[in-house]
């Protein structure tokens, strides 16, 4: 089969070249003139082509045209953006006026699913589409990111890193993992769409329920996002060249408010007093920088050759002679001045970040072939130093009619993709939960300057500030790191119409990706905790995935009956490949031009590699669509999937779905309701399968041997080990497909001659046989992965609504409002017998364990003690339940964590003691409601568009407060301004605990509701002004379209959330919504130009 | 024409592709990559590899609390040290050192790692059942005995730490009722049986120095007897070990002449190594280089000190004081070492830039091999500067650990720089060393043998400690007033007095090596000793916010709770929780 695949890909290349020959010259004959108008008057820039030729023209500013004709009865093809194309036979006429009708309505559009193309009016499932035009002003690099709020029923949680992946969920969270929707680009399933240039996208379709999606059965349970790229039109058009460009910049905004050096010292002293009074002991002041007196002394220098708290001047000339910041060259000697004005560390690690995107497109078509060629380049910097996204792509899409009944086509894209300096797991998705440089910026005391007196870095090597690391040094250390992916993606297809109404299609899709990366870690000296070697790493990988699809489609109308059948088979591999990587340390020279894996020190040099073979799927599917009298529509889909993820016992799953629709508006009794343009009621029910959340090895019991887990220096060499082996996995050969049962009821309505459109869906998705690793007891040995078994149940339900209203205000101002709204509820319904929560998911953040996935609540719910505020008096403490967190029978401890100004927890089980049994549900990061509002106004050649997004009802666990609001959480690190509002006898009633050194159950050691904040927000994501140059000017310079726009993104965000940004995702569905160091989405300003000629 | 030709080719290709995708079962069977099926291990090499895996878990493989070093369970809970560092750092140890341990959280890791070790030993024993013909009977016996030695060792720690836990041997596994095994059986006979089998079957000289030999098994078996107070059996075996014992590399058991040399990676596998965890640096994974100690170094030393991070395991005031000796060179056995007059002078609350004169009184020289304190040379690095190397004095006190710290001269060779922190070394950790054997033997002699012999063994240890060649020096002068003498016969004249002296000696010699808590418990003096310790250490002048008010509850805190998640999984009827939790 491999050879077949290769041969077909060769053919694809051949056919690409063939395209470039097809230029046809046509002799000229007579002329026809006329005017093209729309509902709003003459339309300039309309494309008029003689059918069967490439001869054509465009209308001028007054909508008039003149064209030389050939032949007796030529046909003109008239097309313009935003209008329905028309074909008109000229006959003998020499004057021909044409009226074009609007093509803007959502309900008249074409739904492209990858296997099929359907008219919206005949669709019975839950489907949403996004127009690329709506997305162009969004500077995001990833197509998926642009879907936020644009599609009802889709939740997108992203962050501000350019090129980041996002948490995209279609209709909730069906499983404990692997909930990513299936992306299909030009019919080829892919894992990520970050290689696609937004300017190449023609349509984006989201298939949401079983009726719509289950034709993709095997991997459709999480919804399907179908992307098709631009093509030449079926109707002949002469070459059109488009250019779309934008240039702008992102502003990092402000960081969190942190104490200035004076306040920092004062509050450190205040802490000494609070600590002493809480413990009933005399106050002792001692800080290496601020001295031991009863008032802190701000030093002039915080580090002079290792000495802290130096007051007075330093002989800098003498110091310079001793200056050394190279640990390899001996003792470190720095002179670091106190920055009494205070360093704004957030400002220091961020920059205004430029971005640009340019795209050139070439489309055209002749009678026998059509093409699209696109070049695009995007270069976007992130607001953090050394954070950059670059993508260059080249795309060729062609289709040829080899004969009247045979078409050959291909889509091909090459992409260079480079994402540098990105943080967070799962492609940047997990950045919020990391102790990254953003968090470091809020942990570095403001008294520390970025640089020492002689150009080296300042940092916590100056005593007394605990362990934050200079984030500027960390970011700048990434200077020479590089990494990129080269991606070749495409497909080639052959369509044959052997008899009328029947189309056979065979397609081969290929996705090749290779990557290379190398990076350096500098030898640190400026921090309290430094690494101890200069490090180097280098790695490379490749991956190769393929899809082979054969379909037969038959569509025929018999009187009032329309039958539309498609049957197909598909085989695919999700990607096989290898990777290799090595690392080493301490090369002779740290010159990047010198360093390779060969030139690092032989001591500690390691090389490793991995291989993977991907997952194979084999599927058969069919769909029957029957329409009676344009009123009643019935669709049935069935798909049989087999996957190598499962053992032979349960490899195959069959997933049927059925749906029906009634186009009421076609009934005679509706004819009188003229305000109803179109009304359709839909209902669907079906079963989808999911296998994403199970390791392909789950069926096997396996053994592994590696340096980390099982090697031992049995020979006592002190420097080498012998590999040992251990059981790495216990297999379950009986695992089977997870199944989602979805039901959907909806209606599509269009009213007042398309001035109002409403699409509403009410849905429920019950997932059963959820695969998860039911914990096995540790007596079996804790290193073996537990087998996934089919046991859990989850319920998602919600409402998706889209409303579009368009019209005119007066005679000049046009408007369009597009509202999307989604209501979502997610609940874990069942785990395993006697299991009330996922014991295997318990992420810890410095001893705080905020997450519990438990029965009856949403995935990734927050869990801990409910605070009832702070204890105000000793009497209150005495009257309250004993609060010590100890479950020992002996509760008679002398000192408990309780104290005035500390947390008072709720005794949930009313047993008179606060123990771990009192931990409770504290909220969910899953938004209850998400919505988008897009408003567009046009006035003459001007347009204004604004887009707002809202997420309501989600909570955020603001873990960053643990670091900045509590003194003993790494005493000496920076302190939040919030602490000024902390509890004291003078400020009783505060919500922020007393600022003191004690660290215990009632202060900073437990997960509690203090960290839970309302994450609801509204963001004005985009506001743009556009201007289309008048045709009078255009025609003079031979252009069809010139549009300029300025736009601002993320103009403002309304939220109560105290962290940097309320958009807090995560790298896993059982663990998200935790903000340790979120990378914020900040304001950007763009200007753009769009040309066509 | 050209088109037609292409069409033909394409048509053929499409037909071919349609034909080839007709589903074959083999297409849906994707082979596993990079891992092995169980059957692939049933070769000699595979069985030996499985045994290596069983050894490798001795150091906890990255779970810092799960190593046989037991610096938290045996050391911190025994009063040798407190958690140290900052309250927010590894905060889950805070309640543990206060004996407010909860059944969730950190108690689970040790359980898991020990059972992983047991599982690997059992896997090895099972693989042996189908061992290939080319494996000699001798090899089979050796591998069986080593696997059983290790299994017994893992159960020994489980028993000391949690009491009775489910006994899993090679006859049960996943799917054959493993989760139904209750923790209602006394583990001692099983532990004894494994150690005895190893002793009976292991050779004196194994094929590699890292392997357990006959004498390691003998010492372990004797230790198991001692824990059960089977002094007679223990003494008989200790006698043999002392008389005939040899290390795995064939050295006659003896004491390393200089105490300090015990804690040098360059002196690994010396005559005192009865059974040790082999550590190796720069192997590609710091999990082979004492990952359990990676954070147990002074703080913010820069390149002038070892480790640089993170200030864990700070020796206690009380432990430092216990090194005080009288003018006679003997420890203050009456407990008076904690009085204001005798307590070792500290730099608590003194900034490094402020002047400080170290303690000038008599101290046991092992103090400065065990505890890093201000003004004294810190190995070959520099004088300990006090507060500047201490992360948070009010939380952890003034001291730094010293025994398992690497030397400046070992950097990059016997130390590993490949991770975020440099605290990874090739220094072996002794699970049993010969001095420990001598002191355990002395204990047996006191109980069922000769006080004279007990004195002799104890003084062997003291004599080595008193070797002036090992004293910490500054230039040619002693760094402190080291005053140490062997015990006079009078101290060992009565069983009670001898017992006090012996117990004190174990603490001085073996402190910070993970023994103390277990010793206190088996001696039955944990509650009194530890409550006194907590009261002293938690007083206002020392660590009131860290240890103030903490108490040890007799009949309860001797054992850790059975990890709650395991009870939740297996059921309360299978796993019975320990008293008080």
Tab-separated table of N, CA, C and O in Angstrom, chain A residues 309 331 406 460 463 466-467 528-530 532 550 571 585 606 611 616 618 644 700 703 707-714 718 724-725 727-728 778 780-783 885 888-889 893 968 970-971 999, chain B residues 7 18 21 23 27-28 32-33 35-36 49 56 61 86-88 99 102 116 120 173 210 265 268 278-279 281 284-285 287-288 299-300 304 308 353 391 417-418 422 426 551 556-557 566 580:
chain	number	residue	atom	x	y	z
A	309	UNK	N	23.026	44.205	52.242
A	309	UNK	CA	22.658	45.325	53.095
A	309	UNK	C	23.754	46.359	53.288
A	309	UNK	O	23.979	46.843	54.395
A	331	UNK	N	35.270	32.717	41.977
A	331	UNK	CA	34.182	33.247	42.779
A	331	UNK	C	33.462	34.383	42.055
A	331	UNK	O	34.074	35.190	41.370
A	406	UNK	N	-14.367	13.051	-15.755
A	406	UNK	CA	-13.242	12.735	-14.866
A	406	UNK	C	-12.551	14.021	-14.431
A	406	UNK	O	-12.227	14.874	-15.257
A	460	UNK	N	18.509	37.332	42.997
A	460	UNK	CA	18.369	36.930	44.392
A	460	UNK	C	19.640	36.322	44.960
A	460	UNK	O	19.628	35.840	46.092
A	463	UNK	N	21.280	38.429	49.203
A	463	UNK	CA	20.624	37.606	50.222
A	463	UNK	C	19.287	38.193	50.667
A	463	UNK	O	19.086	39.408	50.625
A	466	UNK	N	14.863	35.127	48.927
A	466	UNK	CA	14.438	33.780	48.580
A	466	UNK	C	14.731	33.428	47.124
A	466	UNK	O	15.758	33.839	46.608
A	467	UNK	N	13.833	32.687	46.468
A	467	UNK	CA	14.275	31.985	45.258
A	467	UNK	C	13.759	32.431	43.897
A	467	UNK	O	13.899	31.690	42.941
A	528	UNK	N	19.601	32.972	43.694
A	528	UNK	CA	19.932	32.163	44.870
A	528	UNK	C	20.035	30.702	44.477
A	528	UNK	O	20.853	29.966	44.999
A	529	UNK	N	19.166	30.267	43.581
A	529	UNK	CA	19.223	28.892	43.100
A	529	UNK	C	19.662	28.936	41.645
A	529	UNK	O	18.908	29.369	40.783
A	530	UNK	N	20.868	28.502	41.400
A	530	UNK	CA	21.405	28.546	40.049
A	530	UNK	C	21.635	27.144	39.536
A	530	UNK	O	21.928	26.239	40.303
A	532	UNK	N	24.175	24.685	37.429
A	532	UNK	CA	25.615	24.632	37.670
A	532	UNK	C	26.399	24.234	36.438
A	532	UNK	O	27.546	23.838	36.532
A	550	UNK	N	-12.109	6.492	-0.203
A	550	UNK	CA	-12.840	6.215	-1.437
A	550	UNK	C	-14.315	6.388	-1.152
A	550	UNK	O	-14.828	5.819	-0.188
A	571	UNK	N	-9.097	4.458	5.164
A	571	UNK	CA	-8.027	3.852	5.960
A	571	UNK	C	-7.051	4.962	6.269
A	571	UNK	O	-6.802	5.829	5.429
A	585	UNK	N	26.748	19.337	28.300
A	585	UNK	CA	27.064	20.525	29.079
A	585	UNK	C	28.518	20.936	28.900
A	585	UNK	O	29.350	20.170	28.393
A	606	UNK	N	24.328	12.933	26.698
A	606	UNK	CA	23.323	11.886	26.519
A	606	UNK	C	22.614	12.042	25.192
A	606	UNK	O	22.307	13.148	24.781
A	611	UNK	N	10.728	5.954	18.744
A	611	UNK	CA	9.989	5.722	17.512
A	611	UNK	C	8.530	5.487	17.856
A	611	UNK	O	8.188	5.079	18.954
A	616	UNK	N	-3.661	3.006	13.447
A	616	UNK	CA	-4.341	2.730	12.180
A	616	UNK	C	-5.845	2.646	12.392
A	616	UNK	O	-6.304	2.050	13.369
A	618	UNK	N	-9.509	1.784	10.186
A	618	UNK	CA	-10.150	1.352	8.950
A	618	UNK	C	-11.647	1.509	9.142
A	618	UNK	O	-12.209	0.994	10.113
A	644	UNK	N	-6.570	0.288	15.664
A	644	UNK	CA	-5.501	-0.504	16.279
A	644	UNK	C	-5.287	-0.139	17.742
A	644	UNK	O	-4.489	-0.748	18.425
A	700	UNK	N	-1.800	-4.093	25.835
A	700	UNK	CA	-0.648	-4.969	26.106
A	700	UNK	C	-0.113	-4.806	27.531
A	700	UNK	O	-0.151	-3.721	28.095
A	703	UNK	N	6.927	-4.227	29.474
A	703	UNK	CA	8.078	-3.972	30.347
A	703	UNK	C	8.952	-2.923	29.694
A	703	UNK	O	9.022	-2.816	28.468
A	707	UNK	N	16.916	4.821	32.031
A	707	UNK	CA	17.821	5.432	33.011
A	707	UNK	C	17.078	6.015	34.198
A	707	UNK	O	17.539	5.939	35.334
A	708	UNK	N	15.919	6.583	33.937
A	708	UNK	CA	15.188	7.234	35.010
A	708	UNK	C	14.619	6.260	36.009
A	708	UNK	O	14.640	6.496	37.203
A	709	UNK	N	14.056	5.191	35.503
A	709	UNK	CA	13.214	4.359	36.352
A	709	UNK	C	13.837	3.051	36.820
A	709	UNK	O	13.346	2.454	37.755
A	710	UNK	N	14.865	2.587	36.131
A	710	UNK	CA	15.264	1.227	36.483
A	710	UNK	C	16.749	0.918	36.290
A	710	UNK	O	17.117	-0.241	36.248
A	711	UNK	N	17.587	1.935	36.165
A	711	UNK	CA	19.012	1.644	35.987
A	711	UNK	C	19.724	1.671	37.341
A	711	UNK	O	19.261	2.309	38.285
A	712	UNK	N	20.827	0.976	37.419
A	712	UNK	CA	21.533	0.893	38.709
A	712	UNK	C	23.011	0.676	38.465
A	712	UNK	O	23.410	-0.062	37.555
A	713	UNK	N	23.796	1.325	39.311
A	713	UNK	CA	25.249	1.185	39.198
A	713	UNK	C	25.693	-0.058	39.972
A	713	UNK	O	26.347	0.038	40.999
A	714	UNK	N	25.334	-1.197	39.465
A	714	UNK	CA	25.582	-2.446	40.186
A	714	UNK	C	27.076	-2.712	40.327
A	714	UNK	O	27.519	-3.391	41.251
A	718	UNK	N	30.486	4.514	40.045
A	718	UNK	CA	30.247	5.926	40.346
A	718	UNK	C	29.891	6.768	39.123
A	718	UNK	O	29.606	7.954	39.256
A	724	UNK	N	18.118	-1.789	33.905
A	724	UNK	CA	17.252	-2.817	34.459
A	724	UNK	C	15.880	-2.711	33.835
A	724	UNK	O	15.602	-1.774	33.079
A	725	UNK	N	15.028	-3.677	34.136
A	725	UNK	CA	13.692	-3.701	33.522
A	725	UNK	C	12.610	-3.779	34.574
A	725	UNK	O	12.806	-4.333	35.664
A	727	UNK	N	8.013	-3.619	35.040
A	727	UNK	CA	6.725	-3.656	34.365
A	727	UNK	C	6.212	-2.231	34.198
A	727	UNK	O	6.061	-1.503	35.164
A	728	UNK	N	5.972	-1.859	32.972
A	728	UNK	CA	5.581	-0.479	32.697
A	728	UNK	C	4.091	-0.331	32.404
A	728	UNK	O	3.567	0.772	32.406
A	778	UNK	N	-1.430	0.160	44.887
A	778	UNK	CA	0.022	0.245	44.765
A	778	UNK	C	0.729	-1.060	45.116
A	778	UNK	O	1.896	-1.231	44.790
A	780	UNK	N	0.464	-3.598	43.715
A	780	UNK	CA	0.814	-4.217	42.436
A	780	UNK	C	2.148	-3.672	41.925
A	780	UNK	O	2.818	-4.300	41.112
A	781	UNK	N	2.519	-2.544	42.432
A	781	UNK	CA	3.726	-1.866	41.947
A	781	UNK	C	3.306	-0.610	41.217
A	781	UNK	O	2.533	-0.670	40.265
A	782	UNK	N	3.794	0.496	41.679
A	782	UNK	CA	3.257	1.766	41.205
A	782	UNK	C	3.799	2.260	39.879
A	782	UNK	O	3.362	3.291	39.375
A	783	UNK	N	4.774	1.579	39.288
A	783	UNK	CA	5.356	2.084	38.049
A	783	UNK	C	4.636	1.590	36.809
A	783	UNK	O	4.871	2.080	35.718
A	885	UNK	N	-6.737	20.218	60.947
A	885	UNK	CA	-6.459	19.355	59.814
A	885	UNK	C	-5.939	17.990	60.176
A	885	UNK	O	-5.585	17.202	59.319
A	888	UNK	N	-5.970	12.558	63.655
A	888	UNK	CA	-5.588	11.635	64.714
A	888	UNK	C	-6.642	11.637	65.817
A	888	UNK	O	-7.347	12.616	66.021
A	889	UNK	N	-6.729	10.521	66.529
A	889	UNK	CA	-7.715	10.432	67.594
A	889	UNK	C	-7.438	11.491	68.652
A	889	UNK	O	-8.332	12.021	69.271
A	893	UNK	N	-3.940	18.932	70.777
A	893	UNK	CA	-2.691	19.643	70.531
A	893	UNK	C	-2.760	21.012	71.183
A	893	UNK	O	-3.826	21.614	71.283
A	968	UNK	N	5.124	33.544	54.296
A	968	UNK	CA	5.952	32.322	54.386
A	968	UNK	C	5.995	31.489	53.102
A	968	UNK	O	6.690	30.482	53.078
A	970	UNK	N	7.793	31.215	50.568
A	970	UNK	CA	9.098	31.693	50.116
A	970	UNK	C	9.337	33.124	50.607
A	970	UNK	O	9.284	34.091	49.843
A	971	UNK	N	9.577	33.188	51.907
A	971	UNK	CA	9.746	34.468	52.581
A	971	UNK	C	10.855	35.284	51.944
A	971	UNK	O	11.954	34.792	51.732
A	999	UNK	N	3.223	29.397	58.898
A	999	UNK	CA	2.717	28.642	57.761
A	999	UNK	C	2.051	27.405	58.304
A	999	UNK	O	2.711	26.524	58.853
B	7	UNK	N	-5.183	9.381	-17.516
B	7	UNK	CA	-6.419	8.868	-16.955
B	7	UNK	C	-6.324	7.373	-16.682
B	7	UNK	O	-6.740	6.876	-15.642
B	18	UNK	N	-8.279	1.028	-4.015
B	18	UNK	CA	-9.523	0.478	-3.505
B	18	UNK	C	-9.334	-0.974	-3.082
B	18	UNK	O	-9.817	-1.399	-2.049
B	21	UNK	N	-7.093	-1.404	0.247
B	21	UNK	CA	-7.600	-1.038	1.560
B	21	UNK	C	-8.575	-2.056	2.103
B	21	UNK	O	-9.004	-1.907	3.219
B	23	UNK	N	-9.886	-4.550	4.180
B	23	UNK	CA	-9.243	-4.568	5.487
B	23	UNK	C	-8.649	-5.917	5.845
B	23	UNK	O	-9.334	-6.920	5.910
B	27	UNK	N	-3.466	-5.037	9.418
B	27	UNK	CA	-3.405	-3.585	9.322
B	27	UNK	C	-3.767	-2.935	10.649
B	27	UNK	O	-3.296	-1.859	10.984
B	28	UNK	N	-4.611	-3.595	11.411
B	28	UNK	CA	-5.057	-3.021	12.674
B	28	UNK	C	-4.262	-3.537	13.862
B	28	UNK	O	-4.643	-3.367	15.006
B	32	UNK	N	4.050	-2.655	19.160
B	32	UNK	CA	4.517	-1.786	20.230
B	32	UNK	C	5.953	-1.358	19.915
B	32	UNK	O	6.732	-2.156	19.414
B	33	UNK	N	6.273	-0.105	20.204
B	33	UNK	CA	7.650	0.341	19.973
B	33	UNK	C	8.320	0.682	21.302
B	33	UNK	O	7.698	1.235	22.191
B	35	UNK	N	9.210	-0.817	23.901
B	35	UNK	CA	8.978	-1.537	25.149
B	35	UNK	C	8.936	-3.031	24.849
B	35	UNK	O	8.863	-3.442	23.704
B	36	UNK	N	8.955	-3.808	25.907
B	36	UNK	CA	9.074	-5.253	25.740
B	36	UNK	C	7.826	-5.964	26.226
B	36	UNK	O	7.189	-5.531	27.178
B	49	UNK	N	18.276	-8.392	34.205
B	49	UNK	CA	17.818	-7.018	34.066
B	49	UNK	C	16.675	-6.703	35.018
B	49	UNK	O	16.608	-5.629	35.607
B	56	UNK	N	17.316	-0.969	41.668
B	56	UNK	CA	17.339	0.446	41.341
B	56	UNK	C	16.351	1.273	42.148
B	56	UNK	O	16.495	2.484	42.250
B	61	UNK	N	13.977	6.434	43.564
B	61	UNK	CA	13.827	6.888	42.166
B	61	UNK	C	13.087	8.212	42.066
B	61	UNK	O	12.136	8.355	41.329
B	86	UNK	N	12.240	26.850	53.669
B	86	UNK	CA	11.209	27.841	53.834
B	86	UNK	C	9.904	27.113	54.117
B	86	UNK	O	9.720	25.998	53.633
B	87	UNK	N	8.995	27.700	54.878
B	87	UNK	CA	7.745	26.972	55.158
B	87	UNK	C	7.014	26.563	53.876
B	87	UNK	O	6.398	25.505	53.817
B	88	UNK	N	7.103	27.411	52.865
B	88	UNK	CA	6.351	27.136	51.646
B	88	UNK	C	6.961	26.074	50.764
B	88	UNK	O	6.342	25.604	49.827
B	99	UNK	N	4.347	15.702	63.770
B	99	UNK	CA	3.540	14.521	64.105
B	99	UNK	C	2.054	14.821	63.958
B	99	UNK	O	1.236	14.446	64.784
B	102	UNK	N	-1.101	13.269	58.076
B	102	UNK	CA	-2.429	12.859	57.630
B	102	UNK	C	-2.301	11.701	56.630
B	102	UNK	O	-1.285	11.566	55.959
B	116	UNK	N	6.765	-1.209	44.697
B	116	UNK	CA	7.346	-1.330	43.362
B	116	UNK	C	8.591	-2.218	43.440
B	116	UNK	O	8.804	-3.095	42.595
B	120	UNK	N	9.083	-5.801	41.610
B	120	UNK	CA	10.193	-6.131	40.703
B	120	UNK	C	10.915	-7.403	41.169
B	120	UNK	O	11.333	-8.226	40.358
B	173	UNK	N	-0.780	-11.690	41.733
B	173	UNK	CA	-0.520	-10.561	40.845
B	173	UNK	C	-1.845	-9.946	40.423
B	173	UNK	O	-2.914	-10.398	40.845
B	210	UNK	N	27.960	-4.125	43.784
B	210	UNK	CA	26.684	-3.572	44.218
B	210	UNK	C	25.696	-4.604	44.710
B	210	UNK	O	24.656	-4.263	45.257
B	265	UNK	N	32.573	10.218	48.073
B	265	UNK	CA	32.272	9.337	46.945
B	265	UNK	C	33.529	8.630	46.458
B	265	UNK	O	33.487	7.497	45.983
B	268	UNK	N	33.967	5.243	48.085
B	268	UNK	CA	32.822	4.335	48.076
B	268	UNK	C	33.285	2.876	48.125
B	268	UNK	O	34.394	2.545	47.717
B	278	UNK	N	24.161	2.038	45.688
B	278	UNK	CA	25.183	2.522	44.775
B	278	UNK	C	24.670	3.753	44.036
B	278	UNK	O	23.610	3.705	43.421
B	279	UNK	N	25.438	4.820	44.112
B	279	UNK	CA	25.047	6.031	43.393
B	279	UNK	C	26.064	6.308	42.294
B	279	UNK	O	27.241	5.962	42.428
B	281	UNK	N	27.059	9.373	39.214
B	281	UNK	CA	26.786	10.694	38.642
B	281	UNK	C	27.009	10.683	37.144
B	281	UNK	O	27.740	9.844	36.613
B	284	UNK	N	23.185	10.282	32.811
B	284	UNK	CA	22.074	10.610	31.926
B	284	UNK	C	20.773	10.771	32.681
B	284	UNK	O	19.803	11.258	32.136
B	285	UNK	N	20.749	10.346	33.921
B	285	UNK	CA	19.575	10.603	34.752
B	285	UNK	C	20.032	10.855	36.178
B	285	UNK	O	20.749	10.044	36.760
B	287	UNK	N	18.351	10.503	38.601
B	287	UNK	CA	17.736	9.498	39.469
B	287	UNK	C	18.731	8.438	39.916
B	287	UNK	O	18.434	7.642	40.799
B	288	UNK	N	19.893	8.413	39.293
B	288	UNK	CA	20.930	7.468	39.722
B	288	UNK	C	21.937	8.107	40.679
B	288	UNK	O	22.913	7.477	41.049
B	299	UNK	N	21.797	27.018	51.516
B	299	UNK	CA	21.058	27.809	50.537
B	299	UNK	C	21.847	29.025	50.083
B	299	UNK	O	22.538	29.660	50.864
B	300	UNK	N	21.675	29.345	48.805
B	300	UNK	CA	22.240	30.579	48.238
B	300	UNK	C	23.740	30.682	48.495
B	300	UNK	O	24.256	31.726	48.899
B	304	UNK	N	30.404	29.153	45.678
B	304	UNK	CA	31.359	28.958	46.769
B	304	UNK	C	30.960	27.846	47.721
B	304	UNK	O	31.678	27.539	48.667
B	308	UNK	N	23.831	24.676	46.684
B	308	UNK	CA	23.202	25.958	46.375
B	308	UNK	C	21.738	26.000	46.773
B	308	UNK	O	21.113	27.026	46.778
B	353	UNK	N	27.020	39.375	58.329
B	353	UNK	CA	27.948	40.511	58.378
B	353	UNK	C	28.246	40.938	59.808
B	353	UNK	O	29.123	41.766	60.033
B	391	UNK	N	18.395	29.461	54.581
B	391	UNK	CA	17.304	30.061	53.820
B	391	UNK	C	16.360	30.867	54.694
B	391	UNK	O	15.937	31.958	54.337
B	417	UNK	N	25.993	17.833	37.140
B	417	UNK	CA	25.498	19.198	36.893
B	417	UNK	C	24.378	19.245	35.863
B	417	UNK	O	24.044	20.308	35.366
B	418	UNK	N	23.817	18.098	35.545
B	418	UNK	CA	22.918	18.089	34.399
B	418	UNK	C	21.509	18.563	34.711
B	418	UNK	O	20.700	18.697	33.810
B	422	UNK	N	22.480	21.486	41.455
B	422	UNK	CA	23.673	20.630	41.355
B	422	UNK	C	23.793	19.552	42.426
B	422	UNK	O	24.808	18.862	42.475
B	426	UNK	N	27.629	10.974	43.456
B	426	UNK	CA	27.923	9.548	43.309
B	426	UNK	C	28.199	8.899	44.657
B	426	UNK	O	28.707	7.783	44.718
B	551	UNK	N	3.333	17.696	69.395
B	551	UNK	CA	3.529	16.595	70.336
B	551	UNK	C	3.505	15.262	69.613
B	551	UNK	O	2.871	15.108	68.577
B	556	UNK	N	0.473	5.743	68.714
B	556	UNK	CA	-0.112	6.214	67.467
B	556	UNK	C	0.958	6.693	66.492
B	556	UNK	O	1.036	6.233	65.362
B	557	UNK	N	1.802	7.603	66.960
B	557	UNK	CA	2.760	8.204	66.043
B	557	UNK	C	3.967	7.313	65.767
B	557	UNK	O	4.836	7.678	64.974
B	566	UNK	N	-5.050	4.216	49.224
B	566	UNK	CA	-4.969	2.764	49.075
B	566	UNK	C	-6.124	2.072	49.798
B	566	UNK	O	-6.669	1.090	49.312
B	580	UNK	N	-5.428	5.244	65.587
B	580	UNK	CA	-5.352	6.684	65.800
B	580	UNK	C	-5.536	7.528	64.557
B	580	UNK	O	-5.695	8.738	64.656
